[in-house]
Coordinates of C-alpha atoms in Angstrom, one line a residue:
P268 CA 92.7 -103.3 17.3
V269 CA 91.7 -103.1 13.8
T270 CA 89.7 -99.8 12.5
Y271 CA 87.0 -100.0 9.3
T272 CA 84.2 -98.5 7.8
G273 CA 81.0 -100.4 6.8
T274 CA 80.0 -101.1 3.3
G275 CA 76.6 -102.8 4.1
L276 CA 77.3 -105.9 2.5
T277 CA 79.4 -109.0 3.4
L278 CA 83.0 -107.4 4.8
S279 CA 85.6 -109.5 5.6
I280 CA 88.4 -107.9 8.1
K281 CA 91.9 -108.7 7.9
T282 CA 93.5 -108.6 11.2
G283 CA 97.2 -110.5 10.2
F284 CA 96.3 -113.4 12.7
A285 CA 93.1 -116.0 13.9
P286 CA 91.2 -113.9 16.2
D287 CA 89.5 -116.2 19.0
F288 CA 87.6 -113.2 20.5
V289 CA 86.2 -110.5 18.9
W290 CA 85.2 -107.0 20.5
I291 CA 83.0 -104.8 18.3
K292 CA 81.8 -101.2 18.3
Q293 CA 80.3 -98.5 16.0
R294 CA 82.3 -95.8 16.5
T295 CA 80.2 -93.4 14.7
G296 CA 76.2 -92.5 13.8
S297 CA 73.8 -93.8 16.6
N298 CA 74.0 -96.1 19.8
T299 CA 74.3 -99.3 19.4
N300 CA 76.0 -102.1 21.6
F301 CA 79.2 -103.5 21.8
Q302 CA 79.0 -106.8 20.0
L303 CA 81.3 -109.7 21.7
L304 CA 81.6 -112.8 19.6
D305 CA 84.2 -116.0 20.6
A306 CA 85.4 -119.1 18.8
V307 CA 84.2 -121.3 21.7
R308 CA 80.6 -120.2 21.1
G309 CA 81.1 -119.9 17.7
P310 CA 80.1 -117.4 15.4
G311 CA 76.6 -115.8 15.0
E312 CA 76.6 -116.4 18.8
T313 CA 76.6 -112.7 20.3
I314 CA 76.7 -110.9 23.6
F315 CA 76.6 -107.5 24.2
C316 CA 78.5 -105.6 27.1
S317 CA 76.7 -102.3 27.5
A318 CA 73.2 -104.7 28.3
T319 CA 72.2 -107.6 30.5
D320 CA 70.7 -109.5 27.5
A321 CA 71.0 -112.9 26.9
E322 CA 73.2 -114.5 23.9
Q323 CA 71.3 -113.7 20.6
E324 CA 71.9 -115.7 17.9
N325 CA 72.5 -114.5 14.3
Y326 CA 71.7 -111.1 15.8
Q327 CA 69.6 -109.0 13.4
Y328 CA 71.7 -106.1 13.4
G329 CA 74.5 -108.0 12.1
Y330 CA 77.3 -110.3 13.9
V331 CA 80.6 -112.0 12.9
S332 CA 79.8 -115.3 10.8
S333 CA 83.0 -116.6 10.5
F334 CA 86.1 -116.5 12.2
N335 CA 89.2 -116.7 9.5
D336 CA 93.0 -117.7 9.4
D337 CA 93.8 -114.0 9.3
G338 CA 90.6 -111.7 10.5
F339 CA 86.9 -112.5 10.2
T340 CA 84.1 -112.1 8.3
L341 CA 80.5 -110.1 9.0
T342 CA 77.1 -110.2 7.8
T343 CA 75.8 -107.1 8.0
G344 CA 71.6 -107.7 9.5
N345 CA 69.2 -105.2 9.0
S346 CA 69.6 -101.5 9.4
P347 CA 71.2 -99.8 11.1
S348 CA 73.9 -102.3 11.3
A349 CA 75.7 -102.8 14.6
V350 CA 78.7 -104.5 12.6
N351 CA 78.8 -102.8 9.4
E352 CA 76.1 -100.3 8.2
S353 CA 77.0 -98.6 5.2
G354 CA 79.7 -95.1 5.8
E355 CA 80.0 -95.8 9.6
D356 CA 83.1 -95.8 11.2
Y357 CA 83.9 -99.2 13.5
V358 CA 86.7 -100.7 15.8
A359 CA 87.1 -104.3 16.0
W360 CA 89.4 -105.7 19.5
C361 CA 90.8 -108.9 18.9
W362 CA 92.6 -112.0 20.8
K363 CA 94.1 -115.1 19.9
A364 CA 93.6 -117.6 22.6
G365 CA 95.1 -121.1 21.0
D366 CA 94.3 -123.6 18.2
T367 CA 92.1 -126.3 19.8
T368 CA 88.7 -126.3 22.4
V369 CA 89.3 -129.0 25.0
S370 CA 87.2 -130.4 27.6
N371 CA 88.5 -129.3 31.3
S372 CA 86.9 -131.4 34.6
E373 CA 89.7 -129.6 37.0
G374 CA 86.5 -127.7 38.6
S375 CA 83.1 -129.6 40.1
V376 CA 81.6 -128.6 37.1
N377 CA 83.2 -129.6 33.1
S378 CA 84.0 -126.6 31.4
T379 CA 85.1 -126.1 27.5
V380 CA 87.9 -124.3 27.0
R381 CA 90.1 -122.4 24.7
Q382 CA 93.6 -120.9 25.6
G383 CA 96.8 -119.4 25.2
N384 CA 99.2 -116.6 25.3
G385 CA 97.7 -116.0 28.8
F386 CA 94.0 -115.7 27.7
S387 CA 91.3 -118.0 27.9
I388 CA 87.6 -118.3 26.8
V389 CA 85.4 -120.4 29.4
T390 CA 81.7 -121.9 28.9
W391 CA 80.3 -124.1 31.2
T392 CA 76.7 -125.1 33.0
N393 CA 76.1 -124.2 36.3
P394 CA 72.9 -127.2 37.6
D395 CA 72.0 -125.6 40.1
G396 CA 73.2 -121.9 40.8
G397 CA 74.9 -122.6 43.9
V398 CA 78.9 -122.2 44.6
Q399 CA 80.7 -123.8 41.4
T400 CA 84.6 -124.3 41.0
V401 CA 85.1 -124.0 37.1
G402 CA 88.6 -124.8 35.3
H403 CA 89.9 -122.0 33.3
G404 CA 92.5 -123.7 31.6
L405 CA 95.4 -121.4 32.3
D406 CA 99.0 -121.9 33.5
K407 CA 98.7 -119.6 36.5
A408 CA 95.6 -117.7 38.3
P409 CA 93.9 -115.6 36.2
A410 CA 95.0 -111.8 37.1
W411 CA 91.6 -110.5 36.2
F412 CA 88.1 -112.0 34.3
F413 CA 84.7 -111.3 33.6
I414 CA 81.7 -113.5 33.5
K415 CA 78.4 -113.1 31.9
K416 CA 75.4 -115.5 32.0
L417 CA 74.2 -116.8 28.2
N418 CA 70.6 -118.0 28.1
G419 CA 69.0 -115.2 30.4
Q420 CA 69.8 -111.6 31.6
S421 CA 72.6 -111.1 33.6
D422 CA 75.2 -108.7 34.7
W423 CA 79.3 -109.2 33.6
E424 CA 80.6 -109.7 37.0
L425 CA 84.2 -108.8 36.9
Y426 CA 87.1 -110.2 39.4
Q427 CA 90.3 -107.9 39.6
R428 CA 93.3 -109.5 41.7
E429 CA 93.7 -106.0 43.6
M430 CA 90.1 -106.1 44.4
G431 CA 90.3 -109.9 46.0
Q432 CA 88.0 -112.1 46.8
F433 CA 85.4 -110.3 48.3
A434 CA 84.9 -108.3 45.8
G435 CA 83.2 -107.6 41.9
M436 CA 82.6 -105.0 39.4
A437 CA 80.2 -105.0 37.1
L438 CA 81.1 -104.2 32.9
N439 CA 77.8 -103.0 32.2
E440 CA 77.4 -100.3 34.9
A441 CA 79.2 -97.6 36.3
T442 CA 79.0 -98.2 40.3
G443 CA 82.1 -99.4 42.0
Q444 CA 83.3 -102.3 43.4
Q445 CA 80.7 -104.1 45.5
Q446 CA 82.0 -106.2 48.4
S447 CA 80.3 -109.4 49.2
A448 CA 81.1 -113.0 49.5
G449 CA 78.5 -113.9 47.4
Y450 CA 80.6 -113.0 44.0
W451 CA 83.6 -115.7 44.7
D452 CA 82.8 -117.2 47.7
N453 CA 85.4 -115.2 49.3
T454 CA 87.9 -117.3 47.6
P455 CA 90.9 -116.7 45.4
P456 CA 91.2 -118.2 41.6
T457 CA 94.1 -121.1 41.4
G458 CA 96.8 -122.4 38.8
K459 CA 93.8 -124.4 38.0
V460 CA 90.3 -123.0 38.8
F461 CA 88.0 -120.0 39.5
T462 CA 85.1 -120.2 42.4
V463 CA 81.8 -118.9 41.6
A464 CA 78.6 -118.0 44.3
S465 CA 75.1 -117.1 44.0
G466 CA 76.2 -113.4 43.4
V467 CA 77.3 -114.2 39.7
Q468 CA 75.3 -117.3 39.0
S469 CA 72.3 -117.1 41.2
E470 CA 70.5 -119.3 39.1
A471 CA 71.3 -122.8 36.8
G472 CA 72.1 -121.8 33.4
Q473 CA 75.0 -121.3 31.0
Y474 CA 78.1 -119.1 31.1
V475 CA 81.1 -117.9 29.6
A476 CA 83.7 -116.2 31.0
Y477 CA 87.2 -114.6 29.6
C478 CA 90.3 -114.8 31.8
F479 CA 93.4 -113.2 31.8
T480 CA 96.8 -113.7 33.4
D481 CA 99.6 -110.7 33.5
V482 CA 101.8 -111.8 30.7
G483 CA 105.7 -110.2 30.6
S484 CA 105.4 -107.7 27.9
Q485 CA 101.9 -108.5 26.3
A486 CA 99.3 -108.2 29.6
Q487 CA 99.1 -105.9 32.7
T488 CA 96.4 -105.1 35.2
G489 CA 96.7 -103.4 37.9
M490 CA 95.5 -100.1 40.4
Y491 CA 96.8 -96.4 40.6
T492 CA 95.7 -93.4 42.0
G493 CA 94.5 -90.2 40.6
N494 CA 96.5 -87.0 41.4
E495 CA 95.0 -84.2 38.8
T496 CA 98.5 -83.9 37.6
V497 CA 100.3 -85.4 34.0
Q498 CA 101.5 -89.1 35.4
T499 CA 102.3 -91.9 33.2
I500 CA 102.0 -95.5 34.6
E501 CA 104.9 -97.6 33.2
L502 CA 103.9 -100.8 31.9
G503 CA 107.4 -102.0 30.4
F504 CA 105.8 -102.5 27.3
A505 CA 103.9 -100.5 24.8
P506 CA 99.8 -100.7 25.1
A507 CA 97.5 -100.9 22.2
W508 CA 94.3 -101.3 24.2
V509 CA 93.6 -99.4 27.8
M510 CA 90.7 -99.8 29.9
I511 CA 90.6 -97.6 33.2
K512 CA 87.7 -97.4 35.5
A513 CA 87.4 -95.9 39.1
L514 CA 87.3 -98.2 41.8
N515 CA 85.0 -96.7 44.1
S516 CA 82.8 -94.2 42.5
S517 CA 80.4 -94.2 39.2
E518 CA 82.4 -93.5 36.6
Q519 CA 82.3 -95.3 33.8
W520 CA 84.3 -97.4 31.9
Y521 CA 86.7 -96.0 29.3
V522 CA 89.0 -97.8 26.6
W523 CA 91.4 -96.2 24.4
D524 CA 93.4 -97.8 21.4
I525 CA 96.2 -97.3 19.0
A526 CA 94.1 -97.9 16.2
R527 CA 91.8 -94.6 16.9
Q528 CA 94.5 -92.6 18.4
T529 CA 96.4 -90.0 16.5
A530 CA 99.1 -87.7 17.8
T531 CA 96.3 -85.3 18.1
Q532 CA 93.5 -87.3 19.1
Y533 CA 92.7 -89.4 22.3
P534 CA 89.0 -90.7 21.7
Y535 CA 87.4 -93.2 23.7
L536 CA 84.7 -96.1 23.7
R537 CA 82.7 -96.3 27.0
P538 CA 82.3 -100.4 27.5
N539 CA 79.2 -100.1 29.6
M540 CA 77.5 -97.4 27.1
P541 CA 75.7 -97.7 23.3
N542 CA 77.3 -94.3 23.0
P543 CA 79.4 -93.8 19.9
E544 CA 83.1 -92.5 20.4
Q545 CA 83.7 -89.0 22.3
E546 CA 86.8 -87.5 22.9
I547 CA 87.2 -84.4 26.0
A548 CA 90.5 -83.2 26.8
S549 CA 90.0 -83.5 30.2
R550 CA 90.4 -87.6 29.4
N551 CA 92.9 -87.4 27.2
I552 CA 95.2 -90.7 27.9
I553 CA 98.1 -91.1 25.5
L554 CA 99.6 -94.6 24.6
G555 CA 103.1 -94.4 24.6
D556 CA 106.5 -96.8 24.1
T557 CA 106.4 -97.8 27.7
G558 CA 103.1 -97.2 29.5
F559 CA 100.2 -94.7 29.1
T560 CA 100.3 -91.2 30.2
I561 CA 97.1 -89.4 31.5
Q562 CA 97.1 -86.0 30.0
G563 CA 93.4 -85.5 31.5
T564 CA 92.3 -84.9 35.1
D565 CA 88.4 -85.6 34.9
G566 CA 87.1 -87.6 37.5
A567 CA 86.7 -90.2 35.1
I568 CA 90.6 -91.5 35.2
N569 CA 92.8 -88.6 37.6
T570 CA 91.6 -87.2 40.8
A571 CA 92.5 -88.0 44.1
Q572 CA 90.8 -92.1 43.8
T573 CA 91.9 -95.4 43.0
Y574 CA 91.9 -96.6 39.7
L575 CA 91.7 -99.9 37.8
Y576 CA 93.7 -100.5 34.9
F577 CA 93.8 -103.4 31.9
A578 CA 96.5 -103.1 29.6
F579 CA 97.1 -105.0 26.6
A580 CA 100.2 -104.9 23.9
G581 CA 100.0 -105.5 20.4
S582 CA 100.2 -108.9 18.4
T583 CA 103.0 -110.9 18.6
T584 CA 102.3 -112.1 15.3
G585 CA 104.5 -109.9 13.2
T586 CA 105.5 -108.5 9.4
E587 CA 108.9 -110.0 8.8
L588 CA 111.3 -107.1 7.4
T589 CA 114.8 -108.2 5.4
F590 CA 117.6 -106.3 4.5
A591 CA 118.6 -107.0 1.1
T592 CA 122.3 -106.9 2.1
S593 CA 123.5 -109.1 5.0
K594 CA 124.4 -107.1 7.7
D595 CA 124.4 -107.3 11.6
L596 CA 121.4 -105.0 12.5
A597 CA 123.5 -102.8 14.4
A598 CA 124.8 -101.9 11.2
F599 CA 121.5 -100.4 9.2
E600 CA 123.0 -97.3 6.8
N601 CA 120.7 -94.9 5.1
G602 CA 120.1 -95.8 1.6
D603 CA 119.9 -99.4 2.5
A604 CA 116.8 -101.5 1.1
V605 CA 113.8 -102.7 3.3
K606 CA 111.8 -106.2 2.5
Q607 CA 108.6 -106.2 3.7
N608 CA 105.5 -109.0 3.9
D609 CA 102.9 -107.1 5.5
G610 CA 101.1 -110.7 6.6
F611 CA 98.2 -110.2 3.9
S612 CA 100.8 -111.9 0.9
N613 CA 101.7 -108.4 -0.3
L614 CA 105.6 -107.8 -0.5
V615 CA 106.5 -104.4 -0.8
T616 CA 109.9 -102.6 -0.8
S617 CA 111.2 -99.7 1.3
T618 CA 114.1 -97.4 1.8
I619 CA 115.9 -96.3 4.6
T620 CA 116.5 -92.5 4.6
D621 CA 118.0 -91.9 8.3
V622 CA 119.3 -94.1 10.5
D623 CA 117.8 -92.9 13.7
S624 CA 118.5 -95.7 16.6
V625 CA 119.3 -98.9 16.6
A626 CA 117.3 -99.4 19.9
L627 CA 114.6 -101.9 18.9
P628 CA 110.9 -101.0 20.3
S629 CA 109.8 -103.5 22.8
F630 CA 107.3 -105.0 20.6
V631 CA 109.7 -105.9 18.0
T632 CA 111.9 -108.8 17.7
S633 CA 115.0 -109.7 15.7
S634 CA 117.2 -112.2 14.1
G635 CA 120.2 -111.6 11.9
T636 CA 119.0 -109.4 9.3
S637 CA 115.3 -109.7 9.7
I638 CA 113.1 -107.8 11.9
T639 CA 109.5 -108.7 13.1
V640 CA 106.9 -106.3 14.1
P641 CA 103.3 -106.8 15.1
T642 CA 100.7 -106.3 12.0
N643 CA 97.1 -105.9 13.9
Q644 CA 98.0 -102.4 14.3
V645 CA 99.9 -101.0 11.3
E646 CA 99.8 -97.2 11.3
T647 CA 101.1 -96.5 15.1
N648 CA 103.6 -99.6 14.7
L649 CA 104.7 -97.6 11.3
K650 CA 105.5 -94.7 13.9
Q651 CA 107.1 -96.4 16.8
M652 CA 109.4 -98.0 13.9
K653 CA 110.6 -94.3 12.6
K654 CA 111.8 -94.0 15.9
V655 CA 114.3 -96.6 15.3
F656 CA 114.4 -96.2 11.3
R657 CA 113.3 -92.3 10.6
G658 CA 112.0 -92.2 7.0
L659 CA 111.4 -95.8 6.4
E660 CA 108.3 -95.3 4.1
P661 CA 107.0 -98.7 2.7
V662 CA 105.8 -98.8 -1.2
D663 CA 102.1 -99.8 -1.1
D664 CA 101.5 -102.1 -4.4
G665 CA 97.9 -101.5 -4.1
T666 CA 96.6 -104.8 -3.1
N667 CA 96.7 -104.4 0.9
G668 CA 93.9 -105.9 3.4
T669 CA 90.4 -104.4 4.0
G670 CA 90.1 -101.9 6.2
L671 CA 93.7 -100.9 6.4
N672 CA 95.2 -97.6 5.2
P673 CA 96.8 -98.8 1.8
T674 CA 100.1 -96.5 2.4
I675 CA 100.9 -98.2 5.6
A676 CA 99.4 -101.5 5.4
S677 CA 102.9 -103.1 5.4
M678 CA 103.9 -102.2 8.8

């Protein structure tokens, strides 16, 4: 996730990688719908998870006008812009799929797929509204996916592994799971295809699906039972983004992310609603090093019922930190100098003032005298790196990317 403040002018947002799927929400000001765009449908083609509307081309209130090698560019549109109103705050959740879009003939209808990193974007045309199988392009069955009709109004229908092949849920609504073979024809997805029935595509038309698998230290979905006390859901990785929904009751959908969370603030957004960001103590979720801690006791997240969760780590692309002296990673000392390339062609230097630990967080990879850390959420990564090297403070050269705090953008 990356946060930025609108300028009212054409604006390029840096993510540190080439995103294939961008999900934007205005955090402040008036109500605006969530916007979802992807590289398969192309820039300018917007759909809204907080509404049932058909796809809008070059949406009048702003849109992603290009997907770039290191981020994306926004066209503001009319005021109030949903993506770039001057002075308003925004968050963009971004995923990388793959570098190429291909045709897939594994299903009963042909699909167009871009996939990678356990994630695929799939589009297809259903000729008659009947039961169809659709090739998803992943190397194993997706753990969850959601589907939207593009050329007409429809709900956002969601499949999740633990819910099973006889249940579905609408991302754009607060209602709990519904039991029906009309969702997936009582057929679980396979390593090649997923099945859609008349409850998802009741008529001929064009559709898109976003499909996700569990990926070791990067992505996971599951269930937990609320207990009205503090509890931690262990993931085995540091989540950058967590979405939660009560399985059987009419609670809203909720999302927390590390771009908006601080040591004392835990704001959430609700993907099924156009409302700006909110924060209520009884709904506090803390994103930690190995999972997320549910501190609140609100029915939205932690009463005696079952909840779905969906969690992602940060980007696996990274920033390289190279120590000036050649030594093993276990031999860092106070005063060692660090050169950092922040992914935006900026070279900065730092000095370690206190070696705290040589146990690197799960999101960090190391080789020789170099460390690589994710770049897509720089502030939280810096905070977590301080658990390894307390006092590591980058020296800014003043040329960091748009939307990033210049004092920490090198991490």
